[in-house]
Structures are given as C-alpha cells and as structure tokens.
Amino acid sequence: MADALLPFALELAGLAEREILTRFRKAAVERKSDGTVVTEADRVAERVMRERIAERFPEDAILGEEHGRSGPGNARRTWVLDPVDGTIWFTLGVPTFGTLIGLLENREPVLGVAHFPALGETLFAARGEGCYARLAGEEPRRVRVAPPAPLREARVSAGGPHGSDILPEAGTAVNLTALVRSAGAFRFVGDCLQHALVCQGRLHAALDTVMKPWDVAALVPCVREAGGVATGLDGRDEGVVFAGSLLTSCDPDLHDCVLATLRG
C-alpha cells in the first residue's frame, strides 16, 4: 500500500502548498456558519486535492473540512483532508499551520501526512512502515516518540483552553488546570503541530479537546508509527478518528496518567 499511496499523498501535499503559500499573509478572512474562520486558501487547496484524487482513484471517497463528503457511498477507502489546519494562525501570518491528508480503510486510519508549507517540513507515515520527518531539500529521517517519563517530568501541550474547566463547551470540560499544575512543563501549542512534536520526541503528550475527523485522521498513523499512543479522551484507540477529541503521548503509562488527571 505504502509504495503506491504514500507518494500520492505527498503529491497532494505539494499541490496544496502551491495554492496555500501564494495566499499566505494575503488572505481575506471569512466566517463560516459555525463561527470558525475560512480563507480562499482553504477552499482552493482542498479543491485541487479533491480533483487529483477523483482523477487517480475514482473508486475512493473523500471527506474534507471545506467541501464535505463525495465519492462512492460504499467505498472501502476514504481520503480525509484538512487543507489548512490552524487557519487562525494562517490568517495571523504565523507559519505553524499545516495541511493534513489521511487515508482510512474501513474507517480506520492507515496513512497520514502532516505537511507544514511555511516551515518546509513534512511528517508522514503508513501502517507498518514507520514515521518519517523531512525538511525541504533533505532526505527523510525516521522519527520516534520520547522515552517514557512520569507526568511530573513530562513536556505537555494543549491546542487551547476550549473544552476545559478554563473555557467550558457543551459536553466537554476536562480538568486542564490540574494537568497544567501536574506536568513538568506545559505550553499551548496550536493544532496539528503539537502532535507532530510528539512524534518527533519533542513533547511527551499533546491534547485537543474538540476535534473533527479531518483534524485527526492524518495524525493517528504518524503517532502510532512513531511508537506513541493515540486515543480520544474516552481512552479508546478504536474509532479514534471519530471520537471528537485527541490525546497523543509517548507511552501508555503517561497516557493513562494524563487521562486520569483530566478526569479529576
């Protein structure tokens, strides 16, 4: 699978990059009906990826943040696209946004690409093939999560205070204050970047309380192939793409400790 599909996913990332970087620091901001922001870069980048997938793999379905679901209803494979993960950062001119390309087989994630166009860095993985990071102009290098660490020594991040005791949302209010106080070091690191840092051993754990499938699908294969753990806040690894949240960490014991702290 990886021999054919992973290079194709990396090709999609390149197509999206050309549309995104030409609009970086120039994009007009619009607000969607759900209150989130969107730009022309989001819409155009997703459209070019969709067109390429439909051309190359017409039997596959597509699920994207900006244009919904398309393709055969009974498709075994689904491409899951988030053209600009971290649109707020993109609109502020901060280069930490990413393009996420995931592939599901029978609803389970088997391949992922997290591409950071403005940073010139790409993280990618396919099931059973390991996780790799590549800087522009360099050869890919295999990456792994950090060695196990107790929470009191761990570097931990969250995408923001939303869905926590600091800023509750309907149905979600984890005890983020307790996690901040318990971790060895805590920082807010935006969106997909924090999970890429877990894959590379720079963070021990990363938390997002509110997630959509296109936020998750690409990241799970990368974390797992780097030797880490990826679940929803329910602690289950099955169906994590549709769990509505994401916790990634470097080892099971730390993962369980973070979950227990958030529930406390």
Rosetta silent file (secondary structure, phi, psi, omega in degrees, C-alpha in Angstrom):
SEQUENCE: MADALLPFALELAGLAEREILTRFRKAAVERKSDGTVVTEADRVAERVMRERIAERFPEDAILGEEHGRSGPGNARRTWVLDPVDGTIWFTLGVPTFGTLIGLLENREPVLGVAHFPALGETLFAARGEGCYARLAGEEPRRVRVAPPAPLREARVSAGGPHGSDILPEAGTAVNLTALVRSAGAFRFVGDCLQHALVCQGRLHAALDTVMKPWDVAALVPCVREAGGVATGLDGRDEGVVFAGSLLTSCDPDLHDCVLATLRG
SCORE:     score description
SCORE:     0.000 S_00000001
   1 L     0.000  -48.176 -175.522    0.000    0.000    0.000 S_00000001
   2 H   -61.541  -33.322 -177.337    2.663    2.485    1.054 S_00000001
   3 H   -59.103  -35.515 -177.383    4.574    2.006   -2.200 S_00000001
   4 H   -99.655  -42.654 -168.031    1.705    3.494   -4.216 S_00000001
   5 H   -87.633  -33.794  179.590   -0.424    5.572   -1.875 S_00000001
   6 H   -66.092  -45.746  174.678    2.073    7.349    0.351 S_00000001
   7 H   -59.174  -34.802  177.715    3.893    9.031   -2.564 S_00000001
   8 H   -65.703  -42.592  178.131    0.489   10.051   -3.893 S_00000001
   9 H   -62.124  -37.993  176.464   -0.449   11.601   -0.546 S_00000001
  10 H   -67.199  -34.594  174.218    2.820   13.537   -0.569 S_00000001
  11 H   -61.698  -42.517  177.879    1.993   14.703   -4.086 S_00000001
  12 H   -59.514  -40.936  179.155   -1.329   16.034   -2.787 S_00000001
  13 H   -61.304  -38.503  177.535    0.525   17.985   -0.114 S_00000001
  14 H   -66.159  -40.341  176.570    2.647   19.608   -2.794 S_00000001
  15 H   -61.132  -44.187  179.572   -0.419   20.585   -4.813 S_00000001
  16 H   -64.882  -40.336 -178.294   -1.989   22.162   -1.737 S_00000001
  17 H   -56.650  -42.558 -177.772    1.205   24.009   -0.834 S_00000001
  18 H   -61.471  -37.280  179.288    1.280   25.892   -4.119 S_00000001
  19 H   -75.423  -33.352 -175.269   -2.229   27.219   -3.525 S_00000001
  20 H   -77.030  -49.058 -173.560   -1.636   27.996    0.139 S_00000001
  21 H   -68.893  -27.759  176.821    1.705   29.788    0.058 S_00000001
  22 L   -68.222  -16.671 -178.876    0.680   32.137   -2.760 S_00000001
  23 L  -110.222   -1.676 -177.583   -2.068   33.378   -0.404 S_00000001
  24 L   -66.275  131.462 -177.470   -0.097   33.354    2.864 S_00000001
  25 L    67.703   13.076  178.704   -0.223   36.737    4.626 S_00000001
  26 L  -128.989   -4.345 -167.240   -2.570   37.982    1.891 S_00000001
  27 L   -79.425  134.775  170.343   -5.779   36.055    2.556 S_00000001
  28 L   -76.184  142.135 -175.282   -9.112   37.720    3.272 S_00000001
  29 L  -101.662  131.350  173.448  -10.847   36.127    6.242 S_00000001
  30 E  -118.062  162.192  177.507  -14.447   34.912    6.163 S_00000001
  31 E  -116.188  129.816  179.942  -16.546   33.365    8.909 S_00000001
  32 L   -81.138  172.016 -176.645  -18.456   30.118    8.366 S_00000001
  33 L   -63.029  -25.499  179.374  -21.911   29.378    9.734 S_00000001
  34 L   -86.907    3.293  177.553  -20.395   27.500   12.694 S_00000001
  35 L    93.574  -11.722  178.226  -18.367   30.571   13.679 S_00000001
  36 L   -79.892  161.894 -176.810  -14.976   29.259   12.525 S_00000001
  37 E   -96.436  156.204  179.427  -12.874   31.174   10.034 S_00000001
  38 E  -147.702  154.204  177.090  -12.038   30.210    6.460 S_00000001
  39 L  -132.198  170.077  176.173   -9.985   31.677    3.610 S_00000001
  40 H   -59.258  -33.962  179.876   -9.695   31.205   -0.108 S_00000001
  41 H   -59.665  -42.986  177.852   -6.564   29.160    0.546 S_00000001
  42 H   -56.944  -50.658 -172.921   -8.584   26.574    2.493 S_00000001
  43 H   -69.060  -45.750 -176.640  -11.162   26.185   -0.242 S_00000001
  44 H   -69.533  -41.779 -179.367   -8.862   26.182   -3.269 S_00000001
  45 H   -62.270  -41.731  177.731   -6.258   23.871   -1.730 S_00000001
  46 H   -65.902  -39.633 -178.270   -8.910   21.311   -0.846 S_00000001
  47 H   -61.906  -43.111 -178.430  -10.448   21.564   -4.307 S_00000001
  48 H   -68.051  -34.805  176.544   -7.197   20.804   -6.137 S_00000001
  49 H   -67.034  -41.855  178.343   -6.542   17.810   -3.893 S_00000001
  50 H   -60.491  -44.512 -178.843  -10.070   16.518   -4.486 S_00000001
  51 H   -61.298  -40.009  179.967   -9.698   16.862   -8.239 S_00000001
  52 H   -69.142  -40.431  177.829   -6.458   14.898   -8.209 S_00000001
  53 H   -63.276  -46.146 -179.146   -7.909   12.112   -6.029 S_00000001
  54 H   -62.075  -32.893  179.030  -11.004   11.808   -8.233 S_00000001
  55 H   -72.384  -43.166 -173.868   -8.781   11.598  -11.291 S_00000001
  56 H   -86.563  -40.273 -176.201   -6.396    8.986   -9.884 S_00000001
  57 L  -130.658   71.064 -176.841   -8.674    6.967   -7.580 S_00000001
  58 L   -63.862  -16.643 -179.917  -12.309    7.461   -8.665 S_00000001
  59 L   -82.384   -7.287 -177.982  -13.359    4.455   -6.584 S_00000001
  60 L   -93.813  150.660  173.235  -12.334    6.216   -3.352 S_00000001
  61 E   -90.028  163.559  179.448  -14.459    8.535   -1.221 S_00000001
  62 E  -134.507  135.475  174.190  -13.288   11.940    0.022 S_00000001
  63 E  -128.238  119.727 -177.801  -14.116   13.733    3.267 S_00000001
  64 E  -133.198  156.229 -178.157  -12.894   17.300    3.658 S_00000001
  65 L   -63.400  -39.221 -171.476  -13.392   20.192    6.030 S_00000001
  66 L   -91.975  -29.432 -173.091  -14.467   22.678    3.373 S_00000001
  67 L  -123.411   14.145  171.953  -16.383   20.593    0.816 S_00000001
  68 E    70.220 -147.999 -176.527  -17.827   17.702    2.814 S_00000001
  69 E  -106.178  142.121  175.780  -18.089   14.137    1.547 S_00000001
  70 E  -148.003  169.091  179.006  -18.024   12.951   -2.044 S_00000001
  71 L    95.893 -178.915 -175.830  -17.429    9.771   -3.993 S_00000001
  72 L   -59.982  135.410  179.792  -18.971    6.284   -3.764 S_00000001
  73 L   -67.856  -23.517 -178.246  -21.041    5.691   -0.657 S_00000001
  74 L  -104.813   20.767 -177.004  -19.722    2.131   -0.324 S_00000001
  75 L   -62.842  138.815  176.333  -16.047    2.992   -0.849 S_00000001
  76 L   -75.567  -33.255 -178.037  -13.566    0.916    1.138 S_00000001
  77 E  -112.536  143.131  175.911  -11.073    3.805    1.238 S_00000001
  78 E  -133.604  125.598  172.337  -11.701    7.413    2.212 S_00000001
  79 E   -84.824  132.111 -176.455   -9.264   10.299    1.851 S_00000001
  80 E  -119.376  120.362 -167.128   -9.674   12.779    4.701 S_00000001
  81 E  -121.630  131.690  166.986   -8.475   16.324    4.017 S_00000001
  82 E  -127.659   99.214 -171.715   -7.828   19.420    6.091 S_00000001
  83 E   -63.513  -39.731  177.523   -6.154   21.878    3.708 S_00000001
  84 E  -134.340   93.856  175.394   -5.187   24.431    6.371 S_00000001
  85 E   -84.450  116.771 -171.909   -5.230   23.058    9.897 S_00000001
  86 L    99.491   43.861 -177.441   -4.749   26.120   12.067 S_00000001
  87 H   -59.079  -34.690  177.947   -6.494   28.661    9.853 S_00000001
  88 H   -58.874  -45.986  177.847   -6.325   31.263   12.635 S_00000001
  89 H   -61.165  -41.722  178.045   -2.527   31.010   12.652 S_00000001
  90 H   -57.345  -45.454 -177.743   -2.539   31.236    8.853 S_00000001
  91 H   -69.968  -24.535  177.998   -4.601   34.437    8.944 S_00000001
  92 H   -84.584   -5.873 -177.671   -2.267   35.937   11.559 S_00000001
  93 L    81.047   16.632  178.193    0.763   35.247    9.372 S_00000001
  94 L   -91.785  129.743 -167.471    2.164   32.673   11.813 S_00000001
  95 L   -84.000   18.558 -173.967    3.833   29.797    9.909 S_00000001
  96 L   -93.544    5.099  176.707    2.792   26.889   12.158 S_00000001
  97 L   -69.878  160.944 -179.443   -0.341   25.848   10.229 S_00000001
  98 E  -139.889  163.519  171.992   -0.378   22.505    8.427 S_00000001
  99 E  -107.577  125.621 -176.494   -2.032   20.528    5.659 S_00000001
 100 E  -111.023  128.881  179.224   -3.421   17.170    6.811 S_00000001
 101 E  -131.822  111.921  178.975   -4.011   14.238    4.462 S_00000001
 102 E  -117.746  158.117  175.756   -5.247   10.990    5.944 S_00000001
 103 E  -129.459  126.389  175.977   -6.422    7.741    4.426 S_00000001
 104 E  -105.453  140.791  168.045   -8.984    5.454    6.042 S_00000001
 105 E  -118.922  117.310 -176.271   -9.608    1.837    5.134 S_00000001
 106 L    52.609   43.523  174.774  -12.934    0.652    6.510 S_00000001
 107 L    74.745    1.970  178.921  -12.955    3.738    8.775 S_00000001
 108 E  -106.952  136.651 -176.224   -9.557    3.000   10.336 S_00000001
 109 E   -73.843  128.758 -177.344   -6.554    5.305    9.672 S_00000001
 110 E  -123.869  -10.805 -175.796   -3.748    3.629    7.725 S_00000001
 111 E  -154.249  142.283  178.281   -1.761    6.523    6.241 S_00000001
 112 E  -150.901  142.990  173.115   -1.089   10.119    7.212 S_00000001
 113 E  -129.921  127.283  171.650    0.744   13.212    6.001 S_00000001
 114 E  -119.328  107.235 -173.979    1.111   16.385    8.066 S_00000001
 115 E  -109.985  133.418 -178.743    2.762   18.996    5.871 S_00000001
 116 E  -114.471   89.280 -170.587    3.853   22.413    7.142 S_00000001
 117 L   -57.617  -43.535 -175.944    4.266   24.527    3.996 S_00000001
 118 L   -76.874  -17.730  176.995    5.664   27.668    5.602 S_00000001
 119 L   -94.753  -13.603 -178.147    8.098   25.690    7.758 S_00000001
 120 L    68.363   34.235 -177.106    9.292   23.460    4.918 S_00000001
 121 E  -131.344  143.021  179.359    8.696   20.329    6.978 S_00000001
 122 E  -134.436  134.639  173.926    6.656   17.184    6.352 S_00000001
 123 E  -114.259  134.043 -178.233    5.745   14.341    8.684 S_00000001
 124 E  -151.351  153.104 -178.477    4.407   11.141    7.132 S_00000001
 125 E  -158.348  151.593  169.084    3.655    7.531    7.961 S_00000001
 126 E  -132.954  148.327 -174.627    1.942    4.419    6.640 S_00000001
 127 L   -55.348  124.955  178.948    0.849    1.464    8.744 S_00000001
 128 L    82.671    2.601 -174.063    3.741   -0.878    9.381 S_00000001
 129 L  -115.151   -2.004 -178.695    6.266    1.410    7.658 S_00000001
 130 L    87.201  169.109  178.973    7.412    3.765   10.441 S_00000001
 131 E  -112.956  138.199 -175.172    7.084    7.534   10.794 S_00000001
 132 E  -131.769  148.049  173.234    9.368    9.947    8.967 S_00000001
 133 E  -120.063  142.306 -179.467   10.105   13.668    9.002 S_00000001
 134 E  -136.682  126.448  171.007   11.548   15.537    6.043 S_00000001
 135 E   -91.102  148.473 -179.254   12.877   19.067    5.825 S_00000001
 136 L   -54.230  128.619  177.867   12.807   20.751    2.413 S_00000001
 137 L    84.819   -0.842 -178.848   15.876   19.747    0.427 S_00000001
 138 L  -118.968  164.502  176.436   16.863   16.954    2.812 S_00000001
 139 L   -77.999  148.819  177.165   16.362   13.206    2.946 S_00000001
 140 L   -62.657  148.001  174.830   13.616   11.852    5.225 S_00000001
 141 E  -125.649  140.063  179.103   14.690   10.683    8.668 S_00000001
 142 E   -72.534  139.219 -177.946   12.845    8.177   10.799 S_00000001
 143 L  -124.035  154.650  178.786   11.452    9.679   13.998 S_00000001
 144 L  -139.446  157.284  177.537   10.271    8.227   17.302 S_00000001
 145 L   -67.680  167.614  179.173    8.486    9.473   20.354 S_00000001
 146 L   -68.526  157.729  172.269   10.377   10.422   23.517 S_00000001
 147 L   -61.409  156.818 -179.949   11.349    7.813   26.106 S_00000001
 148 L   -56.073  145.436  178.486    8.755    7.269   28.847 S_00000001
 149 L  -147.577  144.563  173.937    8.554    9.954   31.515 S_00000001
 150 L   -69.704  157.529 -176.400    6.340   10.488   34.560 S_00000001
 151 H   -57.031  -36.888 -177.311    3.865   13.346   34.294 S_00000001
 152 H   -65.727  -13.719  178.557    5.824   15.467   36.771 S_00000001
 153 H  -114.534   -0.964 -170.538    8.740   15.462   34.298 S_00000001
 154 L   -85.761  146.579  170.815    6.788   15.469   31.033 S_00000001
 155 E   -91.257  117.070 -171.848    6.510   18.236   28.462 S_00000001
 156 E  -126.120  147.084  178.591    2.784   18.513   27.734 S_00000001
 157 E  -137.026  164.647  171.246    0.745   20.769   25.451 S_00000001
 158 E  -139.957  154.009 -179.451   -2.841   21.569   24.527 S_00000001
 159 L   -73.106  -17.550 -179.847   -4.320   23.229   21.473 S_00000001
 160 L   167.706  175.107 -178.664   -6.177   25.752   23.628 S_00000001
 161 L   -84.321   -6.025 -177.933   -8.318   26.169   26.760 S_00000001
 162 E   -62.974  148.189 -179.837  -11.608   25.439   24.988 S_00000001
 163 L    71.120   24.045 -179.639  -13.497   22.393   26.222 S_00000001
 164 E  -132.155 -179.287  176.423  -11.881   22.619   29.650 S_00000001
 165 L   -64.008  -19.587  179.040  -12.582   23.990   33.112 S_00000001
 166 L   -77.881  -42.428 -179.432  -10.977   27.228   31.876 S_00000001
 167 E  -141.672   80.967 -174.775  -13.316   27.662   28.910 S_00000001
 168 L   -64.555  150.368  169.870  -16.078   25.014   29.029 S_00000001
 169 E  -128.083  159.600 -176.644  -18.026   23.894   25.975 S_00000001
 170 L   -54.958  122.561  175.785  -21.222   21.873   25.890 S_00000001
 171 L    82.046   -5.671 -177.179  -20.459   18.299   26.876 S_00000001
 172 E  -139.264  118.789  176.513  -16.720   18.854   27.306 S_00000001
 173 L  -155.624   70.030 -179.910  -14.962   20.305   30.351 S_00000001
 174 E   -71.300  159.180 -176.717  -11.767   18.406   31.188 S_00000001
 175 L   -85.309   75.436 -178.782   -9.677   19.492   34.166 S_00000001
 176 H   -68.332  -32.665  178.666   -6.965   21.293   32.227 S_00000001
 177 H   -58.387  -42.394  179.070   -5.912   23.307   35.278 S_00000001
 178 H   -63.696  -38.486  179.494   -4.926   20.091   37.054 S_00000001
 179 H   -66.908  -43.338  178.030   -2.893   18.985   34.042 S_00000001
 180 H   -56.965  -43.363 -176.984   -1.085   22.339   33.841 S_00000001
 181 H   -74.349  -24.465 -175.421   -0.167   22.076   37.528 S_00000001
 182 H   -91.089  -26.333 -174.809    0.897   18.426   37.328 S_00000001
 183 L   -73.965  152.977  175.364    3.061   18.473   34.195 S_00000001
 184 L   -63.504  -39.227  175.197    6.792   19.090   34.257 S_00000001
 185 E  -151.214  138.645 -178.490    6.296   21.788   31.631 S_00000001
 186 E  -131.955  137.363  175.845    3.122   22.912   29.917 S_00000001
 187 E  -142.747  152.668  167.897    2.572   25.063   26.826 S_00000001
 188 E   -88.101  119.253  179.859   -0.263   25.848   24.447 S_00000001
 189 L  -125.129  124.204 -168.900    0.883   24.665   21.002 S_00000001
 190 L   -70.502  133.337  159.766   -1.555   25.134   18.148 S_00000001
 191 H    54.442 -140.037 -170.092   -3.370   22.456   16.244 S_00000001
 192 H   -67.412  -20.892 -177.379   -1.559   19.665   14.385 S_00000001
 193 H   -58.611  -39.031 -175.851    1.938   20.961   15.173 S_00000001
 194 H   -64.351  -36.696  179.591    1.785   19.734   18.757 S_00000001
 195 H   -73.056  -31.753  173.105    1.072   16.155   17.690 S_00000001
 196 H   -64.278  -34.924  178.014    3.906   16.317   15.161 S_00000001
 197 H   -69.219  -33.377  173.402    6.173   17.328   18.053 S_00000001
 198 H   -62.020  -45.033 -179.734    5.047   14.243   19.990 S_00000001
 199 H   -58.620  -32.970 -175.671    6.040   12.091   17.007 S_00000001
 200 L   -95.038    7.151  176.090    9.499   13.637   16.990 S_00000001
 201 L    78.153   14.691 -178.370   10.101   13.227   20.715 S_00000001
 202 L   -91.432  -31.251  170.631    9.947   16.938   21.497 S_00000001
 203 L  -116.263  150.464  176.254    6.725   16.764   23.515 S_00000001
 204 L   -87.814  -29.723 -178.695    5.682   13.853   25.700 S_00000001
 205 E  -155.659  150.915  179.839    1.923   14.396   25.305 S_00000001
 206 E  -144.151  142.673 -171.415   -0.490   16.660   23.415 S_00000001
 207 E  -129.798  133.612  167.769   -4.200   17.270   23.878 S_00000001
 208 E  -129.675  121.946 -174.003   -7.056   18.552   21.718 S_00000001
 209 L   -82.823  -26.616 -176.684  -10.467   18.547   23.383 S_00000001
 210 L  -130.340  113.910 -175.236  -12.617   19.240   20.303 S_00000001
 211 L  -138.365  148.695  172.015  -11.704   17.573   17.005 S_00000001
 212 L  -105.452  162.676 -178.619  -13.320   16.656   13.682 S_00000001
 213 H   -53.841  -38.069 -179.162  -12.300   13.620   11.604 S_00000001
 214 H   -70.655  -17.048  174.366  -10.212   15.781    9.241 S_00000001
 215 H   -79.751  -20.964 -167.200   -8.241   17.078   12.255 S_00000001
 216 H  -109.098  -39.200 -164.872   -7.380   13.551   13.398 S_00000001
 217 L   -55.659  -40.651 -177.830   -7.097   11.086   10.501 S_00000001
 218 L   -74.862  -27.268 -172.084   -3.619   12.059    9.303 S_00000001
 219 H   -80.437  -34.308 -174.310   -2.107   12.316   12.778 S_00000001
 220 H   -61.088  -48.803  177.930   -3.007    8.911   14.200 S_00000001
 221 H   -59.960  -36.244 -179.563   -0.840    6.812   11.824 S_00000001
 222 H   -64.311  -47.534 -179.012    2.086    9.176   12.404 S_00000001
 223 H   -63.417  -47.314 -176.840    1.869    8.937   16.199 S_00000001
 224 H   -66.966  -39.362  179.133    1.406    5.178   16.253 S_00000001
 225 H   -72.572  -18.907  173.989    4.179    4.504   13.737 S_00000001
 226 L   -85.011   -0.162  177.506    6.481    6.720   15.815 S_00000001
 227 L    96.614    9.686 -176.539    5.807    4.387   18.755 S_00000001
 228 L   -99.017 -173.491 -178.241    3.253    6.522   20.548 S_00000001
 229 E  -117.947  137.178  178.418   -0.337    6.237   21.738 S_00000001
 230 E  -137.140  118.429  177.091   -3.318    7.998   20.169 S_00000001
 231 E  -142.208  170.795  165.977   -6.847    7.857   21.582 S_00000001
 232 L   -78.388  178.018  178.439   -9.837   10.052   22.177 S_00000001
 233 L   -69.819   -7.172  172.330  -10.484   11.408   25.647 S_00000001
 234 L   -81.585   -5.516  177.944  -12.520    8.261   26.258 S_00000001
 235 L    82.598    0.355 -177.587   -9.229    6.363   26.209 S_00000001
 236 L   -93.134  137.936  178.097  -10.243    4.087   23.347 S_00000001
 237 L   -89.681  -25.468  177.030   -7.976    3.639   20.346 S_00000001
 238 L   -72.940  137.763  178.547  -10.620    2.091   18.082 S_00000001
 239 L    69.210   21.077 -174.239  -12.625    4.659   16.167 S_00000001
 240 H   -62.282  -29.214 -179.294  -10.327    7.462   17.313 S_00000001
 241 H   -61.173  -29.170 -175.932  -10.836    9.421   14.077 S_00000001
 242 H  -109.666   17.251 -175.589  -14.477    9.918   15.021 S_00000001
 243 L   -78.505  -19.662  179.205  -14.028   10.294   18.800 S_00000001
 244 L    86.345    2.839  178.494  -14.302   14.095   18.750 S_00000001
 245 L  -158.350  170.781 -179.925  -11.071   14.628   20.690 S_00000001
 246 E  -152.885  129.556  169.414   -7.442   13.513   20.596 S_00000001
 247 E  -124.186  126.004  175.606   -4.741   12.726   23.123 S_00000001
 248 E  -120.152  146.150 -179.029   -1.339   11.609   21.895 S_00000001
 249 E  -156.564  171.462 -173.032    1.553   10.585   24.100 S_00000001
 250 L   -87.422  -18.272  178.157    4.851    8.774   24.147 S_00000001
 251 L  -157.741  157.540 -173.515    3.878    5.782   26.285 S_00000001
 252 H   -61.570  -37.768 -178.154    0.790    4.060   27.733 S_00000001
 253 H   -65.022  -45.252  177.193    1.519    4.837   31.401 S_00000001
 254 H   -63.481  -40.948  179.746    1.833    8.574   30.787 S_00000001
 255 H   -57.002  -48.707  179.981   -1.244    8.432   28.577 S_00000001
 256 H   -63.816  -37.199 -179.919   -3.306    6.866   31.356 S_00000001
 257 H   -66.584  -41.478  177.668   -1.967    9.366   33.877 S_00000001
 258 H   -63.598  -43.965  178.671   -2.918   12.324   31.670 S_00000001
 259 H   -60.549  -44.090  179.760   -6.416   10.913   31.172 S_00000001
 260 H   -63.908  -38.562  178.999   -6.855   10.393   34.911 S_00000001
 261 H   -66.650  -41.705  179.206   -5.672   13.933   35.619 S_00000001
 262 H   -65.208  -32.235  179.977   -8.049   15.413   33.077 S_00000001
 263 H   -78.977  -20.182 -176.489  -10.957   13.498   34.614 S_00000001
 264 L   -74.532    0.000    0.000  -10.058   14.633   38.121 S_00000001
